[in-house]
């Protein structure tokens, strides 16, 4: 929760975080010198996986840990047989969008007024990546 609160102006609640520790959710973490430096939360929805949250503590940002977490999310999803990956990201989060583009995600839509922000609401960019390119159900970009 400390990392979640440090990374987001509008963090998840403790109840939301606790609910994402079992069931259809899976998680990954990265440590620096035995200290939790970052984590992600993924969700399984049929053949698709969604990156629900990814955070790196401010003291550890800029060291490639988000890239490592995202790579772990994609690898875990692929090993589980996921076909497509999805995520939403704040339209203003250019750094994260760049990371997702680097990883092969493509913009597939906009969710209007999705995220709360200081001045009301902010749009989310919906992004997707196909893992199973041989599938006839794969996204065509």
Coordinates of N, CA and C in Angstrom, one line a residue:
X1 N 0.8 -1.2 0.0 CA 0.0 0.0 0.0 C 0.9 1.3 0.0
X2 N 2.0 1.2 0.7 CA 2.9 2.4 0.7 C 3.3 2.8 -0.7
X3 N 3.7 1.8 -1.5 CA 4.1 2.1 -2.9 C 2.9 2.6 -3.7
X4 N 1.8 2.0 -3.6 CA 0.6 2.4 -4.3 C 0.3 3.9 -3.9
X5 N 0.3 4.2 -2.7 CA 0.0 5.6 -2.2 C 1.1 6.6 -2.7
X6 N 2.3 6.2 -2.8 CA 3.4 7.0 -3.2 C 3.4 7.3 -4.7
X7 N 2.8 6.4 -5.5 CA 2.8 6.5 -6.9 C 1.6 7.1 -7.5
X8 N 0.5 7.2 -6.8 CA -0.8 7.6 -7.4 C -1.4 8.7 -6.6
X9 N -1.9 9.7 -7.2 CA -2.7 10.8 -6.5 C -4.0 10.2 -6.0
X10 N -4.5 9.2 -6.7 CA -5.8 8.6 -6.4 C -5.5 7.1 -6.3
X11 N -4.9 6.6 -5.2 CA -4.5 5.2 -5.1 C -5.7 4.3 -4.8
X12 N -5.5 3.0 -5.1 CA -6.5 2.0 -4.8 C -6.7 2.0 -3.3
X13 N -7.9 1.6 -2.8 CA -8.1 1.4 -1.4 C -7.4 0.1 -0.9
X14 N -7.3 0.0 0.4 CA -6.7 -1.3 0.9 C -7.6 -2.5 0.6
X15 N -8.9 -2.3 0.6 CA -9.8 -3.4 0.3 C -9.7 -3.8 -1.1
X16 N -9.5 -2.8 -2.1 CA -9.3 -3.2 -3.5 C -8.0 -3.9 -3.6
X17 N -7.0 -3.5 -3.0 CA -5.7 -4.1 -3.1 C -5.7 -5.6 -2.5
X18 N -6.4 -5.7 -1.4 CA -6.5 -7.1 -0.8 C -7.3 -8.0 -1.7
X19 N -8.3 -7.5 -2.4 CA -9.1 -8.3 -3.3 C -8.4 -8.8 -4.5
X20 N -7.2 -8.1 -4.8 CA -6.4 -8.5 -6.0 C -5.3 -9.4 -5.6
X21 N -5.4 -10.1 -4.5 CA -4.3 -11.0 -4.1 C -4.7 -12.5 -4.3
X22 N -5.8 -12.7 -4.8 CA -6.2 -14.1 -5.0 C -7.3 -14.2 -6.1
X23 N -7.8 -15.4 -6.3 CA -8.9 -15.6 -7.3 C -8.3 -15.4 -8.7
X24 N -9.0 -14.6 -9.5 CA -8.6 -14.4 -10.9 C -7.4 -13.5 -11.1
X25 N -6.8 -13.0 -10.0 CA -5.6 -12.1 -10.1 C -4.3 -12.8 -9.9
X26 N -3.3 -12.3 -10.5 CA -1.9 -12.8 -10.3 C -1.0 -11.5 -10.2
X27 N 0.1 -11.7 -9.5 CA 0.9 -10.6 -9.1 C 2.4 -10.9 -9.3
X28 N 3.2 -9.9 -9.4 CA 4.6 -10.0 -9.5 C 5.2 -8.8 -8.7
X29 N 6.5 -9.0 -8.3 CA 7.2 -8.0 -7.5 C 8.6 -8.0 -7.9
X30 N 9.2 -6.8 -7.6 CA 10.7 -6.7 -7.8 C 11.2 -6.1 -6.5
X31 N 12.4 -6.6 -6.1 CA 13.0 -6.2 -4.9 C 14.4 -5.6 -5.2
X32 N 14.8 -4.7 -4.4 CA 16.1 -4.1 -4.4 C 16.7 -4.3 -3.0
X33 N 17.8 -5.0 -2.8 CA 18.4 -5.2 -1.5 C 17.3 -5.6 -0.4
X34 N 16.6 -6.6 -0.7 CA 15.5 -7.2 0.2 C 14.4 -6.2 0.5
X35 N 14.3 -5.1 -0.3 CA 13.2 -4.2 -0.1 C 12.3 -4.2 -1.3
X36 N 11.0 -4.3 -1.0 CA 10.0 -4.3 -2.1 C 10.1 -2.9 -2.9
X37 N 10.5 -3.0 -4.1 CA 10.7 -1.8 -4.9 C 9.5 -1.5 -5.9
X38 N 8.8 -2.6 -6.2 CA 7.7 -2.4 -7.2 C 6.9 -3.7 -7.3
X39 N 5.7 -3.5 -7.9 CA 4.8 -4.7 -8.1 C 3.9 -4.4 -9.3
X40 N 3.2 -5.5 -9.7 CA 2.1 -5.4 -10.6 C 1.0 -6.3 -10.2
X41 N -0.2 -6.0 -10.7 CA -1.4 -6.8 -10.5 C -2.0 -7.1 -11.9
X42 N -2.1 -8.4 -12.2 CA -2.7 -8.8 -13.5 C -4.0 -9.5 -13.2
X43 N -4.9 -9.5 -14.1 CA -6.2 -10.1 -14.0 C -6.5 -11.1 -15.2
X44 N -7.0 -12.2 -14.9 CA -7.3 -13.2 -15.9 C -8.8 -13.1 -16.2
X45 N -9.1 -12.9 -17.5 CA -10.5 -12.9 -18.0 C -10.6 -13.7 -19.2
X46 N -10.9 -15.0 -19.0 CA -10.9 -15.9 -20.2 C -9.5 -16.0 -20.8
X47 N -9.5 -15.9 -22.1 CA -8.2 -16.0 -22.8 C -7.3 -14.7 -22.7
X48 N -7.9 -13.7 -22.1 CA -7.2 -12.4 -22.0 C -6.7 -12.1 -20.6
X49 N -5.6 -11.4 -20.6 CA -5.1 -10.9 -19.3 C -5.0 -9.3 -19.3
X50 N -5.3 -8.7 -18.2 CA -5.3 -7.3 -18.1 C -4.3 -6.9 -17.0
X51 N -3.5 -5.9 -17.4 CA -2.6 -5.3 -16.4 C -3.4 -4.3 -15.6
X52 N -3.7 -4.6 -14.4 CA -4.6 -3.7 -13.6 C -3.8 -2.6 -12.9
X53 N -2.6 -2.8 -12.5 CA -1.8 -1.9 -11.8 C -0.3 -2.2 -11.9
X54 N 0.5 -1.2 -12.0 CA 1.9 -1.4 -12.0 C 2.6 -0.2 -11.3
X55 N 3.4 -0.4 -10.3 CA 4.0 0.7 -9.5 C 5.4 0.4 -9.2
X56 N 6.2 1.4 -9.3 CA 7.6 1.3 -8.8 C 7.8 2.5 -7.8
X57 N 8.3 2.2 -6.6 CA 8.4 3.2 -5.6 C 9.3 4.3 -6.1
X58 N 9.0 5.5 -5.8 CA 9.7 6.7 -6.3 C 11.2 6.6 -6.2
X59 N 11.7 6.1 -5.1 CA 13.1 6.0 -4.9 C 13.8 5.0 -5.9
X60 N 13.1 4.2 -6.5 CA 13.6 3.2 -7.4 C 13.3 3.4 -8.9
X61 N 12.5 4.5 -9.2 CA 12.1 4.8 -10.5 C 13.3 5.2 -11.4
X62 N 13.3 4.9 -12.7 CA 14.3 5.3 -13.6 C 15.4 4.3 -13.6
X63 N 15.2 3.1 -13.1 CA 16.2 2.0 -13.1 C 15.9 0.8 -13.9
X64 N 14.8 0.9 -14.7 CA 14.4 -0.2 -15.5 C 13.5 -1.2 -14.8
X65 N 13.0 -0.9 -13.6 CA 12.2 -1.9 -12.9 C 10.8 -2.0 -13.4
X66 N 10.2 -0.9 -13.9 CA 8.9 -1.0 -14.6 C 9.0 -1.9 -15.8
X67 N 10.1 -1.8 -16.6 CA 10.3 -2.6 -17.7 C 10.4 -4.1 -17.3
X68 N 11.1 -4.4 -16.2 CA 11.2 -5.7 -15.7 C 9.9 -6.3 -15.3
X69 N 9.1 -5.4 -14.6 CA 7.8 -5.9 -14.1 C 6.9 -6.2 -15.3
X70 N 6.9 -5.3 -16.3 CA 6.0 -5.5 -17.5 C 6.4 -6.7 -18.2
X71 N 7.7 -6.9 -18.4 CA 8.2 -8.2 -19.0 C 7.8 -9.4 -18.3
X72 N 7.8 -9.3 -16.9 CA 7.3 -10.5 -16.1 C 5.9 -10.7 -16.3
X73 N 5.1 -9.6 -16.3 CA 3.6 -9.8 -16.6 C 3.4 -10.4 -17.9
X74 N 4.1 -10.0 -19.0 CA 3.9 -10.6 -20.3 C 4.3 -12.0 -20.4
X75 N 5.4 -12.4 -19.7 CA 5.9 -13.7 -19.7 C 5.0 -14.6 -19.0
X76 N 4.5 -14.2 -17.8 CA 3.6 -15.0 -17.0 C 2.3 -15.2 -17.8
X77 N 1.8 -14.2 -18.5 CA 0.6 -14.3 -19.3 C 0.8 -15.3 -20.4
X78 N 1.9 -15.2 -21.1 CA 2.2 -16.1 -22.2 C 2.3 -17.5 -21.7
X79 N 2.9 -17.7 -20.6 CA 3.1 -19.1 -20.1 C 1.7 -19.7 -19.7
X80 N 0.8 -18.8 -19.3 CA -0.5 -19.2 -18.9 C -1.5 -19.4 -20.1
X81 N -1.0 -19.1 -21.3 CA -1.8 -19.3 -22.5 C -2.7 -18.2 -22.9
X82 N -2.4 -17.0 -22.3 CA -3.2 -15.8 -22.7 C -3.0 -15.5 -24.2
X83 N -4.1 -15.0 -24.8 CA -4.1 -14.7 -26.2 C -3.8 -13.2 -26.4
X84 N -4.5 -12.4 -25.6 CA -4.4 -10.9 -25.7 C -4.2 -10.3 -24.3
X85 N -3.4 -9.2 -24.3 CA -3.2 -8.4 -23.1 C -3.8 -7.0 -23.3
X86 N -4.4 -6.5 -22.2 CA -5.0 -5.2 -22.2 C -4.5 -4.4 -21.0
X87 N -4.6 -3.1 -21.1 CA -4.3 -2.2 -20.0 C -5.0 -0.8 -20.3
X88 N -5.2 -0.1 -19.3 CA -5.6 1.3 -19.4 C -4.5 2.2 -18.8
X89 N -4.2 3.4 -19.3 CA -3.2 4.2 -18.8 C -3.7 5.7 -19.0
X90 N -3.4 6.5 -18.0 CA -3.7 7.9 -18.1 C -3.2 8.5 -19.3
X91 N -4.0 9.3 -20.0 CA -3.5 9.9 -21.3 C -2.3 10.8 -21.0
X92 N -2.2 11.4 -19.9 CA -1.1 12.3 -19.5 C 0.2 11.5 -19.1
X93 N 0.1 10.2 -18.9 CA 1.3 9.4 -18.5 C 2.2 9.0 -19.7
X94 N 2.8 10.0 -20.2 CA 3.6 9.7 -21.4 C 4.8 8.7 -21.2
X95 N 5.3 8.7 -20.0 CA 6.4 7.8 -19.7 C 5.9 6.3 -19.8
X96 N 4.7 6.1 -19.2 CA 4.2 4.7 -19.2 C 3.7 4.4 -20.6
X97 N 3.1 5.3 -21.3 CA 2.7 5.0 -22.7 C 3.9 4.6 -23.5
X98 N 5.0 5.3 -23.4 CA 6.3 4.9 -24.1 C 6.7 3.5 -23.7
X99 N 6.6 3.2 -22.5 CA 7.0 1.8 -22.0 C 6.1 0.8 -22.7
X100 N 4.8 1.0 -22.7 CA 3.9 0.1 -23.3 C 4.1 -0.1 -24.8
X101 N 4.4 1.1 -25.5 CA 4.7 1.0 -26.9 C 5.9 0.2 -27.2
X102 N 7.0 0.4 -26.3 CA 8.2 -0.3 -26.5 C 7.9 -1.9 -26.4
X103 N 7.0 -2.2 -25.5 CA 6.7 -3.6 -25.3 C 5.7 -4.2 -26.3
X104 N 5.3 -3.4 -27.3 CA 4.5 -3.9 -28.4 C 3.0 -3.7 -28.2
X105 N 2.6 -2.9 -27.2 CA 1.2 -2.6 -27.1 C 0.8 -1.5 -28.1
X106 N -0.4 -1.6 -28.5 CA -1.0 -0.6 -29.5 C -2.2 0.1 -28.9
X107 N -2.4 1.3 -29.2 CA -3.6 2.0 -28.7 C -4.8 1.5 -29.5
X108 N -5.8 1.1 -28.8 CA -7.0 0.6 -29.4 C -8.3 1.4 -29.1
X109 N -8.1 2.4 -28.2 CA -9.3 3.2 -27.9 C -9.0 4.1 -26.8
X110 N -10.0 5.0 -26.5 CA -10.0 5.9 -25.4 C -11.2 5.7 -24.5
X111 N -11.0 5.7 -23.2 CA -12.1 5.7 -22.3 C -12.2 7.1 -21.7
X112 N -13.2 7.8 -22.1 CA -13.5 9.2 -21.7 C -13.7 9.3 -20.2
X113 N -13.1 10.3 -19.6 CA -13.3 10.6 -18.2 C -13.2 9.4 -17.3
X114 N -12.2 8.6 -17.5 CA -12.0 7.3 -16.8 C -11.4 7.5 -15.5
X115 N -10.3 8.3 -15.4 CA -9.6 8.4 -14.1 C -9.9 9.7 -13.4
X116 N -10.0 9.6 -12.1 CA -10.2 10.9 -11.3 C -8.9 11.7 -11.3
X117 N -9.0 13.0 -11.3 CA -7.9 13.8 -11.2 C -8.2 15.1 -10.5
X118 N -7.3 15.9 -10.2 CA -7.5 17.1 -9.4 C -8.6 18.0 -10.0
X119 N -8.6 18.1 -11.3 CA -9.5 19.0 -12.0 C -10.7 18.3 -12.6
X120 N -11.1 17.2 -12.0 CA -12.3 16.4 -12.5 C -11.9 15.0 -13.0
X121 N -11.9 14.8 -14.3 CA -11.6 13.4 -14.8 C -10.6 13.5 -15.9
X122 N -9.9 12.4 -16.2 CA -8.9 12.3 -17.2 C -9.2 11.1 -18.1
X123 N -9.0 11.2 -19.4 CA -9.2 10.1 -20.3 C -8.1 9.0 -20.0
X124 N -8.5 7.8 -20.3 CA -7.6 6.7 -20.3 C -7.4 6.2 -21.7
X125 N -6.1 5.8 -22.0 CA -5.8 5.2 -23.3 C -5.9 3.7 -23.1
X126 N -6.7 3.1 -23.9 CA -6.8 1.6 -23.8 C -5.8 1.0 -24.8
X127 N -5.0 0.1 -24.3 CA -3.9 -0.5 -25.1 C -4.1 -2.0 -25.1
X128 N -3.6 -2.6 -26.2 CA -3.7 -4.1 -26.3 C -2.5 -4.6 -27.0
X129 N -2.2 -5.9 -26.7 CA -1.1 -6.6 -27.4 C -1.6 -8.0 -27.6
X130 N -1.4 -8.6 -28.8 CA -1.7 -10.0 -29.1 C -0.5 -10.8 -28.8
X131 N -0.7 -11.9 -28.1 CA 0.4 -12.9 -27.8 C 0.4 -14.0 -28.8
X132 N -0.9 -14.5 -29.1 CA -1.0 -15.7 -30.0 C -1.3 -15.2 -31.4
X133 N -0.2 -14.9 -32.1 CA -0.4 -14.3 -33.4 C -1.0 -15.3 -34.4
X134 N -1.0 -16.6 -34.1 CA -1.5 -17.6 -35.1 C -3.0 -17.8 -34.9
X135 N -3.6 -17.2 -33.9 CA -5.0 -17.4 -33.6 C -5.9 -16.6 -34.6
X136 N -7.0 -17.2 -35.1 CA -7.8 -16.4 -35.9 C -8.6 -15.4 -35.2
X137 N -8.6 -15.4 -33.8 CA -9.2 -14.4 -33.0 C -8.3 -13.3 -32.6
X138 N -7.1 -13.2 -33.1 CA -6.2 -12.2 -32.8 C -6.6 -10.8 -33.3
X139 N -6.2 -9.8 -32.5 CA -6.5 -8.5 -33.0 C -5.8 -8.2 -34.3
X140 N -6.4 -7.4 -35.1 CA -5.7 -6.9 -36.3 C -5.6 -5.4 -36.2
X141 N -4.3 -4.9 -36.2 CA -4.1 -3.5 -36.0 C -3.8 -2.8 -37.4

